[in-house]
Short mmCIF file of C-alpha atoms and ligand atoms in Angstrom, two decimals:
data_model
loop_
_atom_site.label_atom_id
_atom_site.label_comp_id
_atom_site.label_asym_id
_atom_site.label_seq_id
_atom_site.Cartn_x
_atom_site.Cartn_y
_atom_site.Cartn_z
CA UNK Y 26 -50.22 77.24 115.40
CA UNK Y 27 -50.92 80.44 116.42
CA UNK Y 28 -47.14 82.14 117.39
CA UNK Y 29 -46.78 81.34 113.69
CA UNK Y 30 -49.99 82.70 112.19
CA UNK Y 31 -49.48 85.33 114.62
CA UNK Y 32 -46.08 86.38 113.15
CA UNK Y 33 -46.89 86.08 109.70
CA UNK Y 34 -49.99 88.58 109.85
CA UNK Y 35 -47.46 91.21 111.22
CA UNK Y 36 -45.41 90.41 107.78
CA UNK Y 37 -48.87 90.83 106.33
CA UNK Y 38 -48.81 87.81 104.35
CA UNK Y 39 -50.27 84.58 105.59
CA UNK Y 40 -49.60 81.89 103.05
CA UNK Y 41 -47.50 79.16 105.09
CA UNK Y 42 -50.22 79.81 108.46
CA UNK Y 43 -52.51 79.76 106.11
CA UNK Y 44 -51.72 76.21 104.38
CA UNK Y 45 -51.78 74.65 108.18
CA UNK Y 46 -55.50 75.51 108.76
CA UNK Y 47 -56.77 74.29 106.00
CA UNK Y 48 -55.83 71.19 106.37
CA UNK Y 49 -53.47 71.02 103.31
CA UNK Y 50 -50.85 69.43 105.46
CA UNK Y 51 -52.67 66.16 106.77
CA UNK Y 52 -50.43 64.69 110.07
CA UNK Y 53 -51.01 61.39 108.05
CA UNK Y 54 -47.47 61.47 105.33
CA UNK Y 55 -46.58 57.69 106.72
CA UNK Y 56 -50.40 56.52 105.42
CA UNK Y 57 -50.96 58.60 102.55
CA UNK Y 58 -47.47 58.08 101.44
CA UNK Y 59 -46.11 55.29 102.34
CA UNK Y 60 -43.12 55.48 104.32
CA UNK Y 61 -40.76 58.47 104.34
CA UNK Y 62 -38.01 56.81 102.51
CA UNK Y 63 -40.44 54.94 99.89
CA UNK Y 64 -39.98 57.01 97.13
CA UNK Y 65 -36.04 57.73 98.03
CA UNK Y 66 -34.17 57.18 94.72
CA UNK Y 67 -30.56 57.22 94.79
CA UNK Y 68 -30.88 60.47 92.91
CA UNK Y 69 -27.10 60.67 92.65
CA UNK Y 70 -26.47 58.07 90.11
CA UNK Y 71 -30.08 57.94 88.80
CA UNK Y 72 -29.02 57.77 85.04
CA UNK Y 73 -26.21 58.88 83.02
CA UNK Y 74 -27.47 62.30 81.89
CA UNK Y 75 -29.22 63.30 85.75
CA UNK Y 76 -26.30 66.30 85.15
CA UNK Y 77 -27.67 67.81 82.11
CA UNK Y 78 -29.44 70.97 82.77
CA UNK Y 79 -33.18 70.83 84.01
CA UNK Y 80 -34.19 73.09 80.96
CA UNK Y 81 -32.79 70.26 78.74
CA UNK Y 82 -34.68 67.13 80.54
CA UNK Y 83 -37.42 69.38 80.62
CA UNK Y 84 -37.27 70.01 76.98
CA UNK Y 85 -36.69 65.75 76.35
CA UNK Y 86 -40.60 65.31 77.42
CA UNK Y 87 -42.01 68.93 76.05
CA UNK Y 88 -42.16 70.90 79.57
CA UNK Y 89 -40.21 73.90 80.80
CA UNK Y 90 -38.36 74.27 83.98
CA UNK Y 91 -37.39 77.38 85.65
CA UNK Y 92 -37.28 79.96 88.53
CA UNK Y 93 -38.37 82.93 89.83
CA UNK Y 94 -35.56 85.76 89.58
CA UNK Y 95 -34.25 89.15 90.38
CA UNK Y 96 -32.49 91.36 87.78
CA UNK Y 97 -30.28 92.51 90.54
CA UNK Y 98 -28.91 89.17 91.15
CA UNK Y 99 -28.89 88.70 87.60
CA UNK Y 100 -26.90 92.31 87.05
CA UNK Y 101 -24.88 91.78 89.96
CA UNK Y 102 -23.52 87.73 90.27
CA UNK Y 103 -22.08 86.31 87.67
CA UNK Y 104 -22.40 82.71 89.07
CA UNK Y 105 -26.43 83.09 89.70
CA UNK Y 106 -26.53 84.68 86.20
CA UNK Y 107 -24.92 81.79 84.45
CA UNK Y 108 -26.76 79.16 86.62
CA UNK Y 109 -29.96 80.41 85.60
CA UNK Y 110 -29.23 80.28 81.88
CA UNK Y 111 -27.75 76.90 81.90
CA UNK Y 112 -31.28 75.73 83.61
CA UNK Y 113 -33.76 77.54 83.02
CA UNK Y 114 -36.35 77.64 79.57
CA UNK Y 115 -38.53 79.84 81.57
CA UNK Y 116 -38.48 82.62 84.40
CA UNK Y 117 -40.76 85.06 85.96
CA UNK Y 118 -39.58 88.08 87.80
CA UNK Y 119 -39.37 87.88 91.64
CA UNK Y 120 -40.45 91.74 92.02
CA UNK Y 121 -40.06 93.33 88.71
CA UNK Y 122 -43.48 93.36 87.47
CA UNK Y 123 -45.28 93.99 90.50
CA UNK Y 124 -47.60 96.96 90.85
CA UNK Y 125 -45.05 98.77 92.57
CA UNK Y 126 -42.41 98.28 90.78
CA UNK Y 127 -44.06 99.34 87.38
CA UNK Y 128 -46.36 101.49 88.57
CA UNK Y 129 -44.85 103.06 91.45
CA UNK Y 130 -46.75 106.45 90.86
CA UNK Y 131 -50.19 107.01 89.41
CA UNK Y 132 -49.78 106.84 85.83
CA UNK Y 133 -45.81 106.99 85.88
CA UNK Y 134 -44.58 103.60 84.36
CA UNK Y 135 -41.24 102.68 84.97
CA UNK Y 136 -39.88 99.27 83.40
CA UNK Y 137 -36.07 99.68 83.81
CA UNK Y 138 -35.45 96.47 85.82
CA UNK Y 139 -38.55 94.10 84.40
CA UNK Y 140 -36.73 95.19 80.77
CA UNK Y 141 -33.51 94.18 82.03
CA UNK Y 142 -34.78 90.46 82.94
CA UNK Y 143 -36.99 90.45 79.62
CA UNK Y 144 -33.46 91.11 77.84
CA UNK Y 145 -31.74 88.47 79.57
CA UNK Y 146 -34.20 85.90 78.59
CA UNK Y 147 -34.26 87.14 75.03
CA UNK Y 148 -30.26 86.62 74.92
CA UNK Y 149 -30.61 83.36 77.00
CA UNK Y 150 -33.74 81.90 74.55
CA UNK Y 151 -35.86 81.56 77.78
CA UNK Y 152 -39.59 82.79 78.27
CA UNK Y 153 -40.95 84.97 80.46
CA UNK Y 154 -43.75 84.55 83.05
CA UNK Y 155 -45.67 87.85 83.52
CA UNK Y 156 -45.67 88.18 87.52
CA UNK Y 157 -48.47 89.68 88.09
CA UNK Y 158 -50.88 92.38 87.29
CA UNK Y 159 -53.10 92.40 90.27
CA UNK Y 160 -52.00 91.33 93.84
CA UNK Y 161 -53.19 93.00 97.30
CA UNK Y 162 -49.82 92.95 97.88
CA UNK Y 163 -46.27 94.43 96.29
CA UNK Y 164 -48.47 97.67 95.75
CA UNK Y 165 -47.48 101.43 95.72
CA UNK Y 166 -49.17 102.76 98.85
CA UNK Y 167 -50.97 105.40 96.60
CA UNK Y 168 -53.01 102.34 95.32
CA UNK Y 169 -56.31 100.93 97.38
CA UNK Y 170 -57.25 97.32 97.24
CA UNK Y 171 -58.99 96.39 95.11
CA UNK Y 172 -58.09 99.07 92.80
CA UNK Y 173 -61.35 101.08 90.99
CA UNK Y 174 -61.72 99.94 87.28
CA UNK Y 175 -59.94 103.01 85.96
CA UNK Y 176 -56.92 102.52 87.96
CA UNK Y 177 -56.91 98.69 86.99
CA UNK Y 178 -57.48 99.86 83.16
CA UNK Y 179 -54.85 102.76 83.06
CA UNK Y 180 -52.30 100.24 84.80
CA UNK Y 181 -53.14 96.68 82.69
CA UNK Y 182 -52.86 99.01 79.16
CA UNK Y 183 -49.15 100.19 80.55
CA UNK Y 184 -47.78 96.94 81.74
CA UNK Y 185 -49.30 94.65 79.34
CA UNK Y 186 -48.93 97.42 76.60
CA UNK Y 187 -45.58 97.69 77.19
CA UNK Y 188 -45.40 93.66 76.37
CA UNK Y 189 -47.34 93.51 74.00
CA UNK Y 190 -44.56 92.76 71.34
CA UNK Y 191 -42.02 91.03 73.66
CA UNK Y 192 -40.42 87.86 71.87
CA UNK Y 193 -40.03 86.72 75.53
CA UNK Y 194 -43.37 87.60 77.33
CA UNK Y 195 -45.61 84.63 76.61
CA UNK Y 196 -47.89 85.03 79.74
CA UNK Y 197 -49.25 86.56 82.53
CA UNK Y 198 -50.59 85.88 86.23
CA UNK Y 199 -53.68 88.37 85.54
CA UNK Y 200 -54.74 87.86 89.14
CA UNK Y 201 -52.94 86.45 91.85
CA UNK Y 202 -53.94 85.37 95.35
CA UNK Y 203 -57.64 86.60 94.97
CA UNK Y 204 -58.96 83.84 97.18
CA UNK Y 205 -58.94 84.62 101.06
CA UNK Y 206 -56.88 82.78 103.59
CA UNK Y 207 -59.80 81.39 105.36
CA UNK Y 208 -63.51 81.97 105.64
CA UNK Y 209 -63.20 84.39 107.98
CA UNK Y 210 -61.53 86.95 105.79
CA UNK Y 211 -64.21 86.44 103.01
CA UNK Y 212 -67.59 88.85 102.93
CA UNK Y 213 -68.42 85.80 100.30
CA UNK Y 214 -69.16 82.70 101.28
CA UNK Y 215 -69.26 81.16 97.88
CA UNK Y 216 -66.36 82.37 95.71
CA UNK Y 217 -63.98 83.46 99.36
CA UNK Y 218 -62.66 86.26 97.30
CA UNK Y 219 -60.47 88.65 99.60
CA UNK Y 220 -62.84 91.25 101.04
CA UNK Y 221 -63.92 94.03 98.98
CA UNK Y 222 -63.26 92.35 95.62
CA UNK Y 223 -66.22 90.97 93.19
CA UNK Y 224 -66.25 87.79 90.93
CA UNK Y 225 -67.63 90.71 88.40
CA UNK Y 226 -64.23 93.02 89.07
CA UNK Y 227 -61.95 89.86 88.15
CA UNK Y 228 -63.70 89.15 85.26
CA UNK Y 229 -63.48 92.62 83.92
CA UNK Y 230 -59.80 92.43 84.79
CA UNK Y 231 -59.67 89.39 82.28
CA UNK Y 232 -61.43 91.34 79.83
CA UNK Y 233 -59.56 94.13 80.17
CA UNK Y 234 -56.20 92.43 79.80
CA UNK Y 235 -57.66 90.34 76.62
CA UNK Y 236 -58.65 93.39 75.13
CA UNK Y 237 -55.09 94.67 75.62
CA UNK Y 238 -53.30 91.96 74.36
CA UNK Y 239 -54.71 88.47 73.65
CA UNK Y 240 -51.87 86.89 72.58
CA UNK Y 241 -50.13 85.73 76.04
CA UNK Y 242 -51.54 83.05 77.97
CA UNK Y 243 -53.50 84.17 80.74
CA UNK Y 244 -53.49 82.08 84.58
CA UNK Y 245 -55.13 82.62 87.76
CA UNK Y 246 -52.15 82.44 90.62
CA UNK Y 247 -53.24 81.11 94.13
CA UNK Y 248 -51.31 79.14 96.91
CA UNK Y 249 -52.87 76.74 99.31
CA UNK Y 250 -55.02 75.44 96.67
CA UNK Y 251 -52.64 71.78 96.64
CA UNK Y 252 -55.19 69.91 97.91
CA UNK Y 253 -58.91 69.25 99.14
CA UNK Y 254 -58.97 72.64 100.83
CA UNK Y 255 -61.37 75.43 101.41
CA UNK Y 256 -59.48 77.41 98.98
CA UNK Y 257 -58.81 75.24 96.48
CA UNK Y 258 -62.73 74.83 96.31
CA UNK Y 259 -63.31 78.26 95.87
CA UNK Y 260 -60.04 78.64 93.63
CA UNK Y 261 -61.71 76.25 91.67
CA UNK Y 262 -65.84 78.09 91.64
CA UNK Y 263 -63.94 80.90 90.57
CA UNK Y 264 -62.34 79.42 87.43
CA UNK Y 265 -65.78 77.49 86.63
CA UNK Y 266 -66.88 81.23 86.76
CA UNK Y 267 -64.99 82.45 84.41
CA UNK Y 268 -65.22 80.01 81.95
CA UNK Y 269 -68.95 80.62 82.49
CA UNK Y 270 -68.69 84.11 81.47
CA UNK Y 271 -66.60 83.44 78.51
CA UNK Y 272 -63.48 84.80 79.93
CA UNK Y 273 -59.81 83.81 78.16
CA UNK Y 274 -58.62 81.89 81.08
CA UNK Y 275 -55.79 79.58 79.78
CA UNK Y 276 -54.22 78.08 83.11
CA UNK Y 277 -54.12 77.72 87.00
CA UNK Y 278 -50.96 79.15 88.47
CA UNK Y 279 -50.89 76.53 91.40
CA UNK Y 280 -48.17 78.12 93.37
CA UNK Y 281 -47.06 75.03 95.67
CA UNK Y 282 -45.33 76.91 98.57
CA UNK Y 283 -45.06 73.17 100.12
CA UNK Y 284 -44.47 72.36 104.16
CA UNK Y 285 -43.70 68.96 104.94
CA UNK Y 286 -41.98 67.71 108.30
CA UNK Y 287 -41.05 64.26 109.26
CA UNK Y 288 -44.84 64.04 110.82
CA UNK Y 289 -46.53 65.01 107.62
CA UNK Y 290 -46.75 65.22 104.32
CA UNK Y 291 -49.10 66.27 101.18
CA UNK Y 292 -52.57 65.29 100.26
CA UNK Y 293 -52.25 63.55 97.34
CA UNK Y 294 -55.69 62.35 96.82
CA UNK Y 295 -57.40 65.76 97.54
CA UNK Y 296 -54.48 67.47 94.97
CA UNK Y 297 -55.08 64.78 92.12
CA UNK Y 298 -58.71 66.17 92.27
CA UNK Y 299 -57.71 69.54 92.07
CA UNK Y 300 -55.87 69.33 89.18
CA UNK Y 301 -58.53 66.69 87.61
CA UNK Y 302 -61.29 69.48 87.34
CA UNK Y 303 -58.74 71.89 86.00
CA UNK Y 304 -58.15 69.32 82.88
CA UNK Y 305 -61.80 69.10 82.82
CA UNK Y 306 -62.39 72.85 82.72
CA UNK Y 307 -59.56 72.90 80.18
CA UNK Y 308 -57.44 75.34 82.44
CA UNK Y 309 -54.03 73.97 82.20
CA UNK Y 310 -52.43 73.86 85.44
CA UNK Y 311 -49.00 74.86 85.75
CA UNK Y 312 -46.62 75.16 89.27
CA UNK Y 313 -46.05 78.88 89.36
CA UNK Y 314 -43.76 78.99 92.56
CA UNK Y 315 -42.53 75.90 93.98
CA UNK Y 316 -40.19 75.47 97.25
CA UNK Y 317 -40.55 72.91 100.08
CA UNK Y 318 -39.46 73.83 103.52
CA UNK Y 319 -39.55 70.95 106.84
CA UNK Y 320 -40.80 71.95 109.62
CA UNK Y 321 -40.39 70.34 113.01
CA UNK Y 322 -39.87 67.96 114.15
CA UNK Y 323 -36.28 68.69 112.18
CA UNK Y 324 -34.45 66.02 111.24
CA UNK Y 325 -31.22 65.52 112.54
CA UNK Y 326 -28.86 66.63 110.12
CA UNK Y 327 -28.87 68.72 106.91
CA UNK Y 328 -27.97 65.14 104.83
CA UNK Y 329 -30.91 64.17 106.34
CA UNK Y 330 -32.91 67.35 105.43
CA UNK Y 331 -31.81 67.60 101.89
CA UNK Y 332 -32.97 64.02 101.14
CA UNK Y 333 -36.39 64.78 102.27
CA UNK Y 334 -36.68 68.11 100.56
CA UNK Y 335 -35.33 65.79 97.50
CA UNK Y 336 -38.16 63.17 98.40
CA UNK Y 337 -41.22 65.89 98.68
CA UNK Y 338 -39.76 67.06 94.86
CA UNK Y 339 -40.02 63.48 93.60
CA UNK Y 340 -43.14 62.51 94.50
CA UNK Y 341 -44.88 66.07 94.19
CA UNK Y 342 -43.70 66.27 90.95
CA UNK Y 343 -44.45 62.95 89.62
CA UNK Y 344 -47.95 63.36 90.71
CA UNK Y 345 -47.61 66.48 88.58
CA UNK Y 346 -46.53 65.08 85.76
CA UNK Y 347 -49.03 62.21 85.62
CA UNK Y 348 -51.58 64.74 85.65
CA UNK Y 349 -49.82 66.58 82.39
CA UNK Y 350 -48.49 69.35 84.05
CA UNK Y 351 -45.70 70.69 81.39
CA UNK Y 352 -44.23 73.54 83.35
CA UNK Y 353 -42.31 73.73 86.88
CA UNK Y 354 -41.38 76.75 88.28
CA UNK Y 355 -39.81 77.23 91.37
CA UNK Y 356 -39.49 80.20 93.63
CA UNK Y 357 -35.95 81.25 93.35
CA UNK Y 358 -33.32 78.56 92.08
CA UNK Y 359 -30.42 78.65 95.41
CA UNK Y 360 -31.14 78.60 99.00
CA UNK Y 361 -29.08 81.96 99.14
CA UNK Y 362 -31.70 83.87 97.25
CA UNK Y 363 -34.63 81.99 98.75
CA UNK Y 364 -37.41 84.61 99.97
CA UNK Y 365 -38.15 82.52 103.23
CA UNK Y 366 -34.69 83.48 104.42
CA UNK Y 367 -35.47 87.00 104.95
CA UNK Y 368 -36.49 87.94 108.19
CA UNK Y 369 -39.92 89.35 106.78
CA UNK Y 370 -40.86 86.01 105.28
CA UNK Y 371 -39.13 83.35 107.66
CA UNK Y 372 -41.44 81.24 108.62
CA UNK Y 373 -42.34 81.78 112.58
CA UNK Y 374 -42.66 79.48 115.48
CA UNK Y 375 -39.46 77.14 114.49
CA UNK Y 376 -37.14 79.11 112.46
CA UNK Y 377 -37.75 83.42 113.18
CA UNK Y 378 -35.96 83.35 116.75
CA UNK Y 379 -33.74 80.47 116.29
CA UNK Y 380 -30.65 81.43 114.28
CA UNK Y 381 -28.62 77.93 114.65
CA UNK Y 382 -31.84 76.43 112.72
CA UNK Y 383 -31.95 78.81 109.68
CA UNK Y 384 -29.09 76.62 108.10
CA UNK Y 385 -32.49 74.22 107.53
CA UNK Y 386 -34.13 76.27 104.97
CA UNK Y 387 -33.04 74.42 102.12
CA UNK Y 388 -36.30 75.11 99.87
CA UNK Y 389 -34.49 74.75 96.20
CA UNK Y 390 -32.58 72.58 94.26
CA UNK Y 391 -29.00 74.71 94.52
CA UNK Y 392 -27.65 75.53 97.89
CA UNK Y 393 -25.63 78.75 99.41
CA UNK Y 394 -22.52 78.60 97.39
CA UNK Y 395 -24.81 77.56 93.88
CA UNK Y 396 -24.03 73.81 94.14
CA UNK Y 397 -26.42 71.04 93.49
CA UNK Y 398 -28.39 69.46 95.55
CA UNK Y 399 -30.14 66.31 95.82
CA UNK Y 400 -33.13 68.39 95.40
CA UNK Y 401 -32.05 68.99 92.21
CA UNK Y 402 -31.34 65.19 90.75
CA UNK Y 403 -34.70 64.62 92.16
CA UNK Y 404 -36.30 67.05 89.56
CA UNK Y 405 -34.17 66.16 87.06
CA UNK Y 406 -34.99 62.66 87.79
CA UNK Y 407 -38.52 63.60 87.78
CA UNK Y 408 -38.92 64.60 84.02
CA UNK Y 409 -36.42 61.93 83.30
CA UNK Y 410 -39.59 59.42 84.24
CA UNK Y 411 -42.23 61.93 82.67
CA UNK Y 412 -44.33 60.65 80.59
C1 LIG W 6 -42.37 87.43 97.30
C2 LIG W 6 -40.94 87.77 96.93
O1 LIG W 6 -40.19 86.59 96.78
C3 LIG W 6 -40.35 88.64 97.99
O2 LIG W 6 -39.02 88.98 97.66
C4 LIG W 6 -41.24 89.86 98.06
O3 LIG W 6 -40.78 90.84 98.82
C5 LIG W 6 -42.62 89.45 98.51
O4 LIG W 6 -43.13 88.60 97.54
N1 LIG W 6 -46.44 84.49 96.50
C6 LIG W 6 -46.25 85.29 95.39
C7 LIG W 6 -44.96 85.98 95.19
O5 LIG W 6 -47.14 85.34 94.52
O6 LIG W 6 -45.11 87.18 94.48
C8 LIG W 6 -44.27 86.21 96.50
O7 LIG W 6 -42.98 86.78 96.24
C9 LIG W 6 -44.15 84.92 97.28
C10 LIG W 6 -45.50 84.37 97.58
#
C-alpha cells in the first residue's frame, strides 16, 4: 500500500502502514475466523444489565475499562465529561503527559492540564494511566531522540516526581513505541529498536524511573505487536531483556490500533502467542489504546459498518480475556473525539481525499452525538462472558 504508507510518513507516524507490512492483517478473516457474521451476537438485547456502565461490568469480573482523554474536552463538554465518568474506572491522558506538554522547555515543568485530568479522576474514583515518559514523538523540538541520560533523568524525576504521591497515578508507559516499524528502520537486527536508541538506554530509563518512584506499575507501550509479527518478536526480546537485567517491568502496553475490512481480519493464533510468553515472562499484558477502523472494501452502509466494528470488539476482546487480560483501554471513548479523524492522522489511500467516506470512521463504542453503539454492547457483552 504505498499511497498510504506514503501519506502517513509525511504525518511522521507510521503505525496503521506499518501494521499492513507486517503481516498483522492476514487477507485470510473468513478462515481464521470463521465467517464474518459468526461471532455476531444480538448485542442489543444480550442480557438485562448490557446498559450498565462498562466500568461496572468491568468491575463484576475484576478488570477496568476506560479511555484515553483530553482535559479540554473534559473542561469544555459537559456531555463527554459525564460520559466518561459514568464508564470509565480508568483513563490515561491523550496529550497531557507527553514530553511536550510537561516539559515543553528544558527544565521548565508545566503540569496545568495533566493536573486537571488527575483531579477529575480523583473526584470521579477512576485511575490514571501515566501516558508516557519517553516517545520519539509528542516532543518539544528542543529535545533530540533519543534524549542523552541527563535529559531523560532531569525529565523522569519532574514528571514522575511530580506523581509520586497521586491517589490517582497508579502507572506509567515508561517507554512507548521503542520498536521500529520495520527492519529497515532498525541499525539492530536483534532487538529492532528505533535507530539511535540502545537496549542499555531503555533499561537505564527503567532504572531511572524505579529509582524515582517504585510504587506505580511500570509497562512497555508498542503497537503492531497483535500478532506473529516482526515487531511483536522483537517487542517481545526486548521484555525477555529486561527481565534479564532485573528491571521492574510489570506489563505490556499492547496498544491494538486494529484494521479489519470485510477481506480480512486478525491473527488470532500468532496474537494468543504473543500474549502466552508475556504470562510466561510474568509481564501482564494490558490493551493500552484500542480502536478498530474497516478499511475497503467498505461495507455498504454504516448499520453494516457498526456491526462489524461491534464484531472485531467481541471476538478481540474475548480472546483477551481468555488470556487474563484485566484492563481495556480504548483510544478516545466517541467517534467525535477519535484521533483518526483529524486530517494529520486519517488514515490515507481510502479515507484522506474522500470526504463522503469519513462518516466510516466509527473506531469507538459512542458515536458523534455521544450515543451508544453496538460497539459498545459488544464490550459490555464481552466482560459480561469474562471469565
Ligand atoms: C495521538 C493522539 O491521539 C493525537 O491527538 C496526538 O496528536 C498524536 O498522538 N499511539 C500513541 C498515542 O501512543 O500517544 C497516540 O496519540 C496514538 C498512537
Amino acid at each position: 500500500m504505498p499511497y498510504r504508507r506514503k501519506f502517513l510518513k509525511r504525518a511522521g507516524y507510521t503505525t496503521l502502514s506499518a501494521l499492513l507490512t507486517m503481516g498483522f492483517l492476514q487477507k485470510d478473516r473468513q478462515k481464521e475466523d470463521g465467517s464474518t457474521n459468526a461471532a455476531t451476537a444480538n448485542y442489543l438485547s444480550a442480557s438485562a444489565n448490557v446498559n450498565s456502565p462498562l466500568r461496572q461490568l468491568a468491575a463484576a469480573k475484576g478488570k477496568l475499562y476506560g479511555a484515553a482523554v483530553s482535559s479540554e474536552f473534559l473542561l469544555q463538554e459537559k456531555g463527554y465529561a459525564d460520559l466518561i465518568a459514568r464508564e470509565c474506572s480508568i483513563v490515561t491522558p491523550n496529550g497531557e503527559l507527553k514530553w511536550n506538554a510537561t516539559e515543553p522547555q528544558p527544565g521548565k515543568f508545566t503540569f496545568e492540564s495533566a493536573d486537571a485530568i488527575a483531579g477529575f479522576c480523583q473526584k470521579h474514583n477512576i485511575q490514571l494511566h501515566g501516558h508516557t515518559l519517553f516517545w520519539h514523538m509528542g516532543k518539544p523540538d528542543w529535545l533530540p531522540y533519543p534524549p542523552t541520560l541527563k535529559m531523560l533523568e532531569r525529565h523522569i524525576k519532574g514528571v514522575m516526581g511530580h506523581y509520586r504521591n497521586s491517589p490517582v497515578l497508579k502507572s506509567w508507559d515508561i517507554a512507548n513505541e521503542i520498536i521500529a516499524d520495520s527492519e529497515n528502520e532498525t541499525d539492530n537486527a536483534t532487538y529492532g529498536l528505533r535507530k539511535g536508541v540502545k537496549r542499555e538506554l531503555i533499561r537505564d530509563l527503567f532504572l531511572i524511573a524505579a529509582s524515582v518512584d517504585n510504587t506505580k506499575k511500570f509497562y512497555l507501550n508498542d503497537f503492531g505487536i497483535e500478532g506473529a509479527t516482526w515487531k511483536s518478536d522483537r517487542f517481545l526480546k526486548m521484555v525477555e531483556y529486561l527481565k534479564n537485567s532485573d528491571v521492574k517491568i510489570d506489563g505490556a502496553g499492547i496498544q491494538s490500533h486494529l484494521w479489519f475490512s470485510t477481506a480480512y481480519g486478525f491473527d488470532k493464533k500468532g496474537f494468543n502467542s504473543v500474549l502466552k510468553r508475556l504470562n510466561d515472562l510474568q509481564v501482564k499484558p494490558i490493551i493500552t489504546e484500542l480502536d478498530i477502523i474497516i478499511d475497503a472494501p467498505l461495507p455498504d452502509s454504516i448499520k453494516k459498518l457498526d456491526q462489524m466494528v461491534a464484531d472485531s470488539y467481541k471476538r478481540y476482546l474475548d480472546l483477551c480475556f481468555a488470556a487474563g487480560v484485566d484492563t481495556v483501554i480504548t483510544w478516545g471513548i466517541t467517534d467525535r473525539h477519535t484521533w483518526i479523524r483529524h486530517p494529520d492522522w486519517m488514515p490515507g489511500k481510502t479515507f484522506r481525499n474522500n470526504p463522503s467516506l469519513w462518516k466510516f470512521l466509527r473506531p469507538l463504542p459512542f458515536d458523534e452525538n455521544l450515543q451508544p453503539k453496538l460497539a459498545r454492547n459488544a464490550i459490555a457483552q464481552a466482560f459480561q462472558q469474562a471469565t
